[in-house]
Each structure stands twice: as C-alpha cells, then as structure tokens.
C-alpha cells in the first residue's frame, strides 16, 4: 500500500514537471520574433524605342545622347535615372519599377547639356498625374545639340512586341509583372533649328567663284533660363526662355576647315547651296535684346577666267531676322547672298571683297 502511494506521488510529480516544461516551451515559442517579409524587388524599366513628334525615330548608336528620366507617383518623385545607349548592348537603364504600380514618367535629353541642377515641380494641382514643370537654369543660347523633352510614354511588354504608338500628353505608366516593363518614348523639341544656305549674285558669278572654308555662328547671349510646362493630354503646355545677363558661349562651327571646301559658282545663283548642319537656339533669340546673332565666314575668292586664287577673306554679318520669334521645333532657313560691293572694279584684287546680304525665306 505504501509502495502504491509512493508510485502515485512519483507519477504526479512527473506530470506536473512535464506541464511546466510544455508551458515554458510555449512561452518561449511566443516570444520568438517572426522573420520580416522580404522587400519587393523592382523590375527593370527598359527603353524600347524613341520617336519624335515629327515621326522621326532616334536611331540607337554611339552618338545617342543620354536621356534623363524622372519617375514619379501621384504626389512625389520616386526615382531619377538614365536611359543610355551602349554600343553592343543597345539601350540600357538604371531605373526600376515595382510590379503593378501607378507611375508617371517624364524626362529630357541630352542630359549632359542640362546638367544636374534641373528642378522639377508638379503643376498648380500638386499632382504629377497632371504634369510637371521643368526648370533649366543655364541652357546654352545656341548649341549643336537638339534639346528635347518627353511628351508621351507607352508601356509595352517586350522588345519588338509592340510598334511605337505613343499618345502625346500621356505620361501615365502602370507597371506590369517582373521582366515585362518596357517603354516607348515620344519626344518634342524645345529649341528651334537654324539652317544656312548660300547663293552667289548672278552677275558676280560670271567672273568669280567663292570657296567657302569655315562658317561659325555666334551670339552675344550665352545662356538662357528655361521653364518647360508639360501637361496631361497636351504635351508641352508652355515654354518660356529668359536670357541670362553677362554670360557667353562658344561659337557653333557650321563648316570647318578640315572638311572639303564648298564652292559657290554659277550653279548657285538661283538654287542656294545648303550647309548640311543645323544649329539650335532658344526660339525667341531673334527678338531677344542683346542676342546679336551673327555669322562669320572665311572664304577664298577665285578669278574664274584665270583660275586664280585672289586670296582669303573673312566676313562677319549680323543675322537681322525680322521674325519676332519662331516656335520650338520649327526651322528657320537663312539664305546668304554673296554680292560684291564694287561689281565692275574686278582687276584690283584688294577691292574684290564681297559682302553678304541676308535674305530670309
């Protein structure tokens, strides 16, 4: 009997000890922190194609400028990055998006010309879904590069799967699943182009030919402050340019001495000779005070009857263009008519110094 009572007490002690052990394990389990969820990995945002509003495609090659991209949500900038063209790899990107999220995509090129000081703000509504204001504090007044801004985006699933069909004024980008986030961009110019054409006075062409050697375009205004308003369903809403005082810029070389010289003769008395290079300027440069746009030409004068070089000459002429302004994306063609001051005093080479008359078409 005593033995049974001792056995019972032993079993009861084991049961109580086991219960305490299980309770301790349960408490310990509840105190163990759960692992945090892994952060969502962004899907690469890749560029498929770039077109301009005139339908021209930006062909990918080593000369393609970098495109600065600004990725926003409804109310804030989410990420900034670049689309770059790398020879052998095509378009590359350092941008990424989360899956199935609403974004708005803006941008401009070339990034190198605008620098890192460009600021962006939403429009009056405070919502990037309605557009963006881009402020460029120091754009060159004249440049060799075509400055453009993104005016439309289109999401596509993969390279070559969709023909670019971008709606101007659409900046919405709703991301897809991982690996299926490509974009087509539509871009528009904020500068105007200047094209130079040369023709020779008909009477002067009977006796002389002009061998163009160098042509440069310069201005008294070095930089401008620009604000470009991009708006939903519209593209460029407004672009304003203000010359920055006491700034200067290097002349633009339209024709260089290293290139083959261009001969003006009787073939170019009616149909002008086109210089196959464009310069770009802010649109209202022709009306801006102090802009003083001018062209400097170096050339040789030849006596056509004797095939004799009468010497090198240099002429600098102001481009007094009457148009108050031209709009972004337009091209102004300037025709330079080479005409002598003393047409019939041609035996003396020193007096055979043709000036230039600017005719606008």
Coordinates of C-alpha atoms in Angstrom, one line a residue:
X1 CA 0.0 0.0 0.0
X2 CA 2.8 2.3 0.9
X3 CA 4.6 1.2 -2.3
X4 CA 1.5 2.1 -4.4
X5 CA 1.2 5.6 -2.7
X6 CA 4.9 6.3 -3.5
X7 CA 4.4 5.3 -7.1
X8 CA 1.4 7.6 -7.4
X9 CA 3.3 10.5 -5.9
X10 CA 6.1 9.9 -8.4
X11 CA 3.8 9.9 -11.4
X12 CA 2.1 13.0 -10.2
X13 CA 5.4 14.8 -9.8
X14 CA 6.4 13.8 -13.4
X15 CA 3.1 15.1 -14.7
X16 CA 3.5 18.5 -13.0
X17 CA 7.1 18.8 -14.2
X18 CA 6.0 17.9 -17.8
X19 CA 3.3 20.5 -17.7
X20 CA 5.7 23.2 -16.6
X21 CA 8.2 22.2 -19.3
X22 CA 5.5 22.4 -22.0
X23 CA 4.3 25.8 -20.6
X24 CA 7.9 27.1 -20.8
X25 CA 8.3 25.9 -24.4
X26 CA 5.0 27.6 -25.3
X27 CA 6.1 30.8 -23.7
X28 CA 9.5 30.7 -25.5
X29 CA 7.8 30.0 -28.8
X30 CA 5.5 33.0 -28.5
X31 CA 8.5 35.3 -27.7
X32 CA 10.5 34.2 -30.8
X33 CA 10.2 37.1 -33.4
X34 CA 8.8 36.2 -36.8
X35 CA 11.0 36.8 -39.9
X36 CA 10.3 40.1 -41.7
X37 CA 8.9 39.9 -45.2
X38 CA 11.5 40.3 -47.9
X39 CA 11.4 43.7 -49.7
X40 CA 9.8 43.7 -53.1
X41 CA 12.5 43.6 -55.9
X42 CA 12.0 46.2 -58.6
X43 CA 11.5 45.2 -62.2
X44 CA 14.0 46.8 -64.6
X45 CA 12.5 49.6 -66.7
X46 CA 13.9 49.2 -70.2
X47 CA 13.7 51.5 -73.2
X48 CA 12.4 50.0 -76.4
X49 CA 12.1 52.9 -78.9
X50 CA 12.3 56.7 -79.1
X51 CA 10.4 58.8 -81.6
X52 CA 9.9 62.5 -82.1
X53 CA 6.6 64.2 -82.7
X54 CA 7.5 64.6 -86.4
X55 CA 7.6 60.9 -86.7
X56 CA 11.4 60.6 -86.9
X57 CA 13.0 57.7 -85.0
X58 CA 16.0 58.3 -82.8
X59 CA 18.4 55.7 -84.2
X60 CA 20.4 53.9 -81.4
X61 CA 24.1 54.4 -81.9
X62 CA 27.2 55.5 -80.0
X63 CA 26.3 59.2 -80.7
X64 CA 22.9 59.0 -79.0
X65 CA 22.6 61.4 -76.0
X66 CA 21.7 60.2 -72.6
X67 CA 18.0 60.6 -71.7
X68 CA 17.3 61.8 -68.1
X69 CA 14.2 60.1 -66.7
X70 CA 12.1 61.2 -63.8
X71 CA 9.7 58.6 -62.3
X72 CA 7.0 59.9 -60.0
X73 CA 3.9 58.8 -58.1
X74 CA 0.8 61.0 -57.8
X75 CA 2.5 63.3 -55.4
X76 CA 6.2 62.8 -55.2
X77 CA 9.4 62.0 -57.2
X78 CA 10.1 58.2 -56.8
X79 CA 13.3 57.8 -58.7
X80 CA 15.6 59.5 -61.2
X81 CA 17.8 57.8 -63.6
X82 CA 19.0 57.5 -67.2
X83 CA 18.4 55.7 -70.4
X84 CA 21.8 55.3 -72.1
X85 CA 22.8 53.7 -75.4
X86 CA 25.8 51.4 -75.2
X87 CA 27.4 50.0 -78.3
X88 CA 26.9 46.3 -78.4
X89 CA 24.3 46.3 -75.7
X90 CA 21.7 48.8 -77.0
X91 CA 19.6 50.9 -74.7
X92 CA 20.4 50.4 -71.0
X93 CA 18.7 51.7 -67.9
X94 CA 19.4 52.1 -64.2
X95 CA 15.6 52.5 -63.4
X96 CA 13.3 50.0 -61.9
X97 CA 9.6 49.9 -61.0
X98 CA 7.5 47.8 -58.5
X99 CA 5.1 45.4 -60.1
X100 CA 1.6 46.7 -60.9
X101 CA 2.0 50.2 -59.6
X102 CA 0.9 53.6 -61.0
X103 CA 3.7 55.8 -62.1
X104 CA 4.2 58.9 -64.2
X105 CA 7.3 59.3 -66.4
X106 CA 8.9 62.5 -67.5
X107 CA 12.4 63.3 -68.9
X108 CA 14.6 65.3 -71.3
X109 CA 17.8 65.0 -73.4
X110 CA 20.6 65.4 -73.7
X111 CA 21.3 65.2 -70.0
X112 CA 24.9 66.4 -70.5
X113 CA 23.7 69.8 -71.8
X114 CA 21.2 70.4 -69.0
X115 CA 23.3 69.2 -66.0
X116 CA 22.3 68.1 -62.6
X117 CA 20.6 71.4 -61.5
X118 CA 17.4 70.9 -63.3
X119 CA 14.4 71.1 -60.9
X120 CA 11.0 69.6 -61.2
X121 CA 7.7 70.5 -59.5
X122 CA 4.2 69.4 -60.1
X123 CA 1.7 71.9 -61.6
X124 CA -0.8 74.0 -59.7
X125 CA -2.8 71.0 -58.7
X126 CA 0.1 69.5 -56.8
X127 CA -0.3 66.2 -58.7
X128 CA 2.3 64.8 -61.1
X129 CA -0.6 63.0 -62.8
X130 CA -1.5 66.4 -64.3
X131 CA 2.0 67.2 -65.5
X132 CA 5.3 68.6 -64.4
X133 CA 7.3 71.9 -64.6
X134 CA 10.9 71.5 -65.6
X135 CA 13.2 74.4 -64.8
X136 CA 16.6 74.7 -66.6
X137 CA 18.7 77.4 -65.1
X138 CA 21.5 77.6 -67.7
X139 CA 20.8 76.3 -71.2
X140 CA 23.1 77.5 -73.9
X141 CA 21.6 80.2 -76.2
X142 CA 22.9 78.3 -79.2
X143 CA 24.1 74.8 -79.4
X144 CA 24.9 71.9 -81.7
X145 CA 22.6 69.6 -79.8
X146 CA 18.8 69.1 -80.2
X147 CA 17.3 69.7 -76.8
X148 CA 14.1 67.7 -76.3
X149 CA 11.7 66.7 -73.6
X150 CA 9.5 63.6 -73.2
X151 CA 5.9 64.4 -74.2
X152 CA 4.4 60.9 -74.1
X153 CA 5.0 57.4 -72.8
X154 CA 3.7 53.9 -73.8
X155 CA 4.2 50.7 -71.8
X156 CA 5.0 47.6 -73.8
X157 CA 5.6 44.0 -72.7
X158 CA 8.8 43.3 -74.5
X159 CA 11.3 44.3 -77.2
X160 CA 9.9 44.3 -80.6
X161 CA 6.4 43.1 -79.5
X162 CA 4.7 46.4 -80.0
X163 CA 5.0 49.1 -82.7
X164 CA 5.5 52.5 -81.1
X165 CA 2.1 54.2 -80.8
X166 CA 2.6 56.8 -78.2
X167 CA -0.1 59.4 -77.4
X168 CA 1.2 62.9 -76.9
X169 CA 0.3 64.1 -73.4
X170 CA 0.1 60.6 -71.9
X171 CA 2.7 60.4 -69.1
X172 CA 1.0 57.5 -67.2
X173 CA 2.9 54.3 -66.8
X174 CA 1.2 51.4 -65.0
X175 CA 3.9 48.8 -64.4
X176 CA 3.4 45.1 -65.3
X177 CA 4.9 41.9 -63.8
X178 CA 8.6 41.4 -63.4
X179 CA 10.6 41.4 -66.7
X180 CA 7.7 43.0 -68.7
X181 CA 8.3 46.6 -68.2
X182 CA 9.4 48.3 -71.4
X183 CA 8.6 51.8 -72.5
X184 CA 8.4 53.7 -75.8
X185 CA 9.1 57.5 -75.5
X186 CA 7.8 60.3 -77.6
X187 CA 10.0 63.5 -77.5
X188 CA 9.5 67.0 -78.8
X189 CA 11.9 69.9 -79.4
X190 CA 12.2 72.9 -77.2
X191 CA 14.7 74.6 -79.4
X192 CA 14.4 76.0 -83.0
X193 CA 16.8 75.0 -85.8
X194 CA 18.8 77.3 -87.9
X195 CA 19.8 76.2 -91.4
X196 CA 22.3 78.2 -93.5
X197 CA 22.1 78.4 -97.3
X198 CA 24.4 80.3 -99.6
X199 CA 23.9 81.7 -103.1
X200 CA 26.0 83.8 -105.4
X201 CA 25.0 87.0 -107.1
X202 CA 24.3 86.1 -110.8
X203 CA 26.4 88.9 -112.3
X204 CA 29.3 88.3 -109.9
X205 CA 29.2 84.6 -110.7
X206 CA 30.2 85.3 -114.3
X207 CA 33.6 86.4 -113.1
X208 CA 34.2 85.0 -109.7
X209 CA 33.7 81.9 -107.6
X210 CA 33.7 81.7 -103.8
X211 CA 35.3 78.8 -102.0
X212 CA 33.8 78.6 -98.5
X213 CA 36.3 77.4 -95.9
X214 CA 34.8 78.0 -92.4
X215 CA 31.5 79.2 -91.1
X216 CA 30.7 79.9 -87.5
X217 CA 27.5 81.1 -85.8
X218 CA 27.8 83.2 -82.6
X219 CA 25.6 85.3 -80.3
X220 CA 26.0 87.9 -77.6
X221 CA 23.8 85.9 -75.3
X222 CA 25.5 83.0 -73.7
X223 CA 22.8 81.2 -71.6
X224 CA 19.1 81.3 -71.0
X225 CA 16.9 80.2 -68.2
X226 CA 14.1 78.0 -69.4
X227 CA 10.9 76.7 -67.9
X228 CA 9.0 74.0 -69.7
X229 CA 5.5 73.1 -68.6
X230 CA 4.4 69.6 -69.6
X231 CA 0.7 68.9 -69.2
X232 CA -1.6 65.8 -69.3
X233 CA -3.3 65.3 -72.6
X234 CA -1.3 68.1 -74.2
X235 CA 2.4 67.6 -74.1
X236 CA 4.3 70.9 -74.0
X237 CA 1.8 73.4 -72.4
X238 CA 4.2 76.4 -72.4
X239 CA 7.9 77.0 -72.7
X240 CA 9.5 80.3 -71.6
X241 CA 13.1 81.5 -72.1
X242 CA 14.8 84.3 -70.4
X243 CA 18.4 85.4 -71.4
X244 CA 20.9 85.3 -68.5
X245 CA 22.9 88.5 -68.3
X246 CA 26.7 88.5 -68.6
X247 CA 27.1 85.0 -70.0
X248 CA 28.9 83.9 -73.1
X249 CA 29.1 80.7 -75.2
X250 CA 31.5 79.3 -77.8
X251 CA 30.6 79.8 -81.5
X252 CA 28.9 77.0 -83.3
X253 CA 31.0 75.6 -86.2
X254 CA 28.8 75.1 -89.2
X255 CA 31.6 74.3 -91.6
X256 CA 35.2 73.6 -90.7
X257 CA 38.5 73.9 -92.5
X258 CA 39.1 70.2 -92.1
X259 CA 36.1 69.4 -94.3
X260 CA 36.1 69.6 -98.0
X261 CA 35.7 73.2 -99.2
X262 CA 32.4 74.2 -100.7
X263 CA 32.5 76.1 -104.0
X264 CA 29.9 78.7 -104.8
X265 CA 29.8 79.3 -108.6
X266 CA 27.2 79.9 -111.3
X267 CA 25.3 76.7 -110.3
X268 CA 24.2 78.5 -107.1
X269 CA 22.8 81.8 -108.4
X270 CA 19.1 80.7 -108.1
X271 CA 19.1 77.5 -106.1
X272 CA 21.1 78.0 -102.8
X273 CA 23.8 75.7 -101.6
X274 CA 22.7 74.1 -98.4
X275 CA 25.1 73.7 -95.5
X276 CA 24.4 70.2 -94.1
X277 CA 24.5 71.1 -90.5
X278 CA 21.9 72.6 -88.1
X279 CA 22.5 74.8 -85.2
X280 CA 19.9 75.1 -82.4
X281 CA 18.8 78.2 -80.5
X282 CA 16.1 79.1 -78.0
X283 CA 13.1 80.1 -80.0
X284 CA 12.8 83.8 -79.2
X285 CA 16.5 84.5 -79.9
X286 CA 15.7 86.7 -82.9
X287 CA 13.7 89.1 -80.7
X288 CA 15.9 88.9 -77.6
X289 CA 17.7 92.1 -76.7
X290 CA 21.5 91.6 -76.8
X291 CA 21.3 88.3 -78.6
X292 CA 23.2 89.8 -81.6
X293 CA 23.2 86.6 -83.6
X294 CA 25.9 86.8 -86.3
X295 CA 27.7 84.6 -88.8
X296 CA 31.4 84.7 -89.6
X297 CA 32.6 83.2 -92.9
X298 CA 36.1 82.6 -94.1
X299 CA 36.5 82.0 -97.9
X300 CA 38.8 82.2 -100.9
X301 CA 37.9 84.4 -103.9
X302 CA 38.8 82.9 -107.3
X303 CA 39.1 84.6 -110.7
X304 CA 37.1 82.2 -112.9
X305 CA 38.7 83.5 -116.2
X306 CA 42.2 82.9 -114.9
X307 CA 41.5 80.2 -112.3
X308 CA 43.5 82.3 -109.9
X309 CA 43.1 82.5 -106.2
X310 CA 42.8 86.2 -105.2
X311 CA 43.2 85.5 -101.5
X312 CA 41.4 84.6 -98.4
X313 CA 38.7 86.9 -97.0
X314 CA 36.7 86.9 -93.8
X315 CA 33.2 88.4 -93.4
X316 CA 31.1 88.9 -90.3
X317 CA 27.5 89.8 -90.7
X318 CA 24.6 90.2 -88.2
X319 CA 21.6 88.0 -88.9
X320 CA 18.9 90.7 -88.7
X321 CA 15.9 88.5 -88.9
X322 CA 12.6 90.3 -88.8
X323 CA 10.6 87.4 -87.3
X324 CA 9.7 88.2 -83.7
X325 CA 10.0 84.6 -82.7
X326 CA 9.8 81.1 -84.0
X327 CA 8.2 78.2 -82.1
X328 CA 10.0 75.2 -80.7
X329 CA 10.6 72.5 -83.3
X330 CA 10.5 75.0 -86.2
X331 CA 13.4 75.5 -88.6
X332 CA 14.5 79.0 -89.8
X333 CA 16.3 78.9 -93.1
X334 CA 18.7 81.8 -93.7
X335 CA 19.8 82.4 -97.2
X336 CA 23.1 84.3 -97.6
X337 CA 23.5 86.0 -100.9
X338 CA 27.2 86.8 -101.7
X339 CA 27.3 90.1 -103.6
X340 CA 30.3 92.4 -104.3
X341 CA 30.4 96.0 -103.2
X342 CA 32.1 97.1 -106.5
X343 CA 31.0 94.7 -109.1
X344 CA 32.9 96.2 -112.0
X345 CA 36.2 97.0 -110.2
X346 CA 37.5 93.5 -110.6
X347 CA 41.0 93.9 -111.9
X348 CA 42.2 95.0 -108.4
X349 CA 42.0 92.1 -106.0
X350 CA 42.0 94.4 -102.9
X351 CA 38.7 95.8 -104.0
X352 CA 37.2 92.5 -104.9
X353 CA 35.8 91.9 -101.4
X354 CA 32.2 90.7 -101.5
X355 CA 30.0 91.4 -98.6
X356 CA 26.9 89.4 -97.7
X357 CA 23.3 90.2 -97.9
X358 CA 20.9 88.2 -95.7
X359 CA 17.7 87.2 -97.3
X360 CA 15.1 85.3 -95.3
X361 CA 12.8 82.7 -96.8

